[in-house]
Amino acid sequence: MAIYAFTCEDCGPFELWRPMTEAAAPATCPTCGASARRVFTPPGLALLAAPMRRVLDEENKSAHEPEVVTQRRGRPLPHRHEPSPPWVLSH
Ligand SMILES: [Zn+2]
């Protein structure tokens, strides 16, 4: 058995123990049941990726928005455009 990291588009990363012979098999998200992509990351790091990504998002947002805000514009739009982290191989 080995641990493999996957990521769900909605719920974020998770890890699964599975036989190495099933490493390439599709995984389903334990939270929502959607199919999840395999991510290639050292074991134990996948669960750290979500908070790290949020921090990066915050940094990106403050880089794009000026410090001076003259009026509130309500809730910010959902952050839909997320670049893949470098350890995700896109196919
Ligand atoms: Zn999910």
PDB file of C-alpha atoms and ligand atoms in Angstrom:
ATOM      1  CA  MET A   1       0.000   0.000   0.000  1.00  0.00           C
ATOM      2  CA  ALA A   2       1.103   3.528  -0.653  1.00  0.00           C
ATOM      3  CA  ILE A   3      -0.441   6.904  -0.108  1.00  0.00           C
ATOM      4  CA  TYR A   4      -1.566   8.910  -3.089  1.00  0.00           C
ATOM      5  CA  ALA A   5      -2.797  12.439  -3.258  1.00  0.00           C
ATOM      6  CA  PHE A   6      -5.846  13.521  -5.209  1.00  0.00           C
ATOM      7  CA  THR A   7      -7.706  16.759  -5.505  1.00  0.00           C
ATOM      8  CA  CYS A   8     -11.420  17.373  -5.790  1.00  0.00           C
ATOM      9  CA  GLU A   9     -12.420  20.441  -7.762  1.00  0.00           C
ATOM     10  CA  ASP A  10     -14.929  21.383  -5.096  1.00  0.00           C
ATOM     11  CA  CYS A  11     -13.504  20.086  -1.838  1.00  0.00           C
ATOM     12  CA  GLY A  12      -9.769  20.359  -2.357  1.00  0.00           C
ATOM     13  CA  PRO A  13      -7.023  17.836  -1.803  1.00  0.00           C
ATOM     14  CA  PHE A  14      -7.277  14.513  -0.013  1.00  0.00           C
ATOM     15  CA  GLU A  15      -5.141  11.422   0.301  1.00  0.00           C
ATOM     16  CA  LEU A  16      -5.900   7.760  -0.218  1.00  0.00           C
ATOM     17  CA  TRP A  17      -4.110   4.602   0.754  1.00  0.00           C
ATOM     18  CA  ARG A  18      -4.276   2.111  -2.058  1.00  0.00           C
ATOM     19  CA  PRO A  19      -2.251  -0.667  -3.614  1.00  0.00           C
ATOM     20  CA  MET A  20       0.418   0.556  -5.976  1.00  0.00           C
ATOM     21  CA  THR A  21      -1.227  -1.469  -8.728  1.00  0.00           C
ATOM     22  CA  GLU A  22      -4.229   0.859  -8.447  1.00  0.00           C
ATOM     23  CA  ALA A  23      -2.227   4.064  -8.366  1.00  0.00           C
ATOM     24  CA  ALA A  24      -3.562   5.204 -11.713  1.00  0.00           C
ATOM     25  CA  ALA A  25      -7.161   4.229 -11.047  1.00  0.00           C
ATOM     26  CA  PRO A  26      -9.645   7.074 -10.768  1.00  0.00           C
ATOM     27  CA  ALA A  27     -10.521   8.135  -7.247  1.00  0.00           C
ATOM     28  CA  THR A  28     -13.722   9.550  -5.889  1.00  0.00           C
ATOM     29  CA  CYS A  29     -13.858  12.380  -3.421  1.00  0.00           C
ATOM     30  CA  PRO A  30     -14.724  11.073   0.061  1.00  0.00           C
ATOM     31  CA  THR A  31     -16.696  14.246   0.739  1.00  0.00           C
ATOM     32  CA  CYS A  32     -18.870  14.733  -2.328  1.00  0.00           C
ATOM     33  CA  GLY A  33     -18.265  11.602  -4.394  1.00  0.00           C
ATOM     34  CA  ALA A  34     -17.094  13.456  -7.477  1.00  0.00           C
ATOM     35  CA  SER A  35     -14.217  12.070  -9.476  1.00  0.00           C
ATOM     36  CA  ALA A  36     -10.898  13.484  -8.363  1.00  0.00           C
ATOM     37  CA  ARG A  37      -7.660  14.126 -10.164  1.00  0.00           C
ATOM     38  CA  ARG A  38      -4.440  12.516  -9.066  1.00  0.00           C
ATOM     39  CA  VAL A  39      -1.883  15.026  -7.892  1.00  0.00           C
ATOM     40  CA  PHE A  40       1.785  14.253  -7.741  1.00  0.00           C
ATOM     41  CA  THR A  41       3.031  15.500  -4.443  1.00  0.00           C
ATOM     42  CA  PRO A  42       5.051  13.961  -1.650  1.00  0.00           C
ATOM     43  CA  PRO A  43       2.859  12.140   0.893  1.00  0.00           C
ATOM     44  CA  GLY A  44       1.643  14.375   3.665  1.00  0.00           C
ATOM     45  CA  LEU A  45       1.880  17.570   1.673  1.00  0.00           C
ATOM     46  CA  ALA A  46      -1.467  17.414  -0.087  1.00  0.00           C
ATOM     47  CA  LEU A  47      -3.398  18.336   3.016  1.00  0.00           C
ATOM     48  CA  LEU A  48      -1.174  21.346   3.477  1.00  0.00           C
ATOM     49  CA  ALA A  49      -1.896  22.556  -0.015  1.00  0.00           C
ATOM     50  CA  ALA A  50      -5.350  23.971   0.673  1.00  0.00           C
ATOM     51  CA  PRO A  51      -4.383  26.512   3.340  1.00  0.00           C
ATOM     52  CA  MET A  52      -1.292  27.390   1.345  1.00  0.00           C
ATOM     53  CA  ARG A  53      -3.439  28.026  -1.698  1.00  0.00           C
ATOM     54  CA  ARG A  54      -5.749  30.261   0.292  1.00  0.00           C
ATOM     55  CA  VAL A  55      -2.774  32.292   1.449  1.00  0.00           C
ATOM     56  CA  LEU A  56      -1.596  32.631  -2.131  1.00  0.00           C
ATOM     57  CA  ASP A  57      -5.084  33.705  -3.169  1.00  0.00           C
ATOM     58  CA  GLU A  58      -5.068  36.390  -0.524  1.00  0.00           C
ATOM     59  CA  GLU A  59      -1.720  37.627  -1.760  1.00  0.00           C
ATOM     60  CA  ASN A  60      -2.925  37.654  -5.345  1.00  0.00           C
ATOM     61  CA  LYS A  61      -6.053  39.532  -4.372  1.00  0.00           C
ATOM     62  CA  SER A  62      -4.216  42.235  -2.480  1.00  0.00           C
ATOM     63  CA  ALA A  63      -1.784  42.545  -5.376  1.00  0.00           C
ATOM     64  CA  HIS A  64      -4.632  43.180  -7.789  1.00  0.00           C
ATOM     65  CA  GLU A  65      -6.763  45.425  -5.628  1.00  0.00           C
ATOM     66  CA  PRO A  66      -5.553  48.822  -4.538  1.00  0.00           C
ATOM     67  CA  GLU A  67      -5.120  49.517  -0.863  1.00  0.00           C
ATOM     68  CA  VAL A  68      -7.383  52.540  -0.963  1.00  0.00           C
ATOM     69  CA  VAL A  69     -11.023  51.554  -1.204  1.00  0.00           C
ATOM     70  CA  THR A  70     -13.348  54.515  -1.282  1.00  0.00           C
ATOM     71  CA  GLN A  71     -16.581  52.560  -1.022  1.00  0.00           C
ATOM     72  CA  ARG A  72     -17.750  49.087  -0.223  1.00  0.00           C
ATOM     73  CA  ARG A  73     -18.883  47.122  -3.218  1.00  0.00           C
ATOM     74  CA  GLY A  74     -20.556  44.262  -1.400  1.00  0.00           C
ATOM     75  CA  ARG A  75     -19.273  40.747  -1.405  1.00  0.00           C
ATOM     76  CA  PRO A  76     -16.332  39.982  -3.647  1.00  0.00           C
ATOM     77  CA  LEU A  77     -17.003  37.697  -6.555  1.00  0.00           C
ATOM     78  CA  PRO A  78     -16.131  34.033  -6.009  1.00  0.00           C
ATOM     79  CA  HIS A  79     -12.544  33.365  -6.874  1.00  0.00           C
ATOM     80  CA  ARG A  80     -13.106  31.099  -9.840  1.00  0.00           C
ATOM     81  CA  HIS A  81      -9.864  31.469 -11.747  1.00  0.00           C
ATOM     82  CA  GLU A  82      -7.372  29.405  -9.833  1.00  0.00           C
ATOM     83  CA  PRO A  83      -4.109  28.560 -11.501  1.00  0.00           C
ATOM     84  CA  SER A  84      -3.017  24.989 -10.920  1.00  0.00           C
ATOM     85  CA  PRO A  85      -0.338  24.625  -8.304  1.00  0.00           C
ATOM     86  CA  PRO A  86       2.994  23.581  -9.778  1.00  0.00           C
ATOM     87  CA  TRP A  87       2.711  20.013  -8.508  1.00  0.00           C
ATOM     88  CA  VAL A  88      -0.486  19.331 -10.474  1.00  0.00           C
ATOM     89  CA  LEU A  89       0.185  17.839 -13.867  1.00  0.00           C
ATOM     90  CA  SER A  90      -2.532  18.801 -16.269  1.00  0.00           C
ATOM     91  CA  HIS A  91      -3.368  16.353 -18.996  1.00  0.00           C
TER      92      HIS A  91
HETATM   93 ZN    ZN B   1     -15.422  16.695  -3.369  1.00  0.00          ZN
END
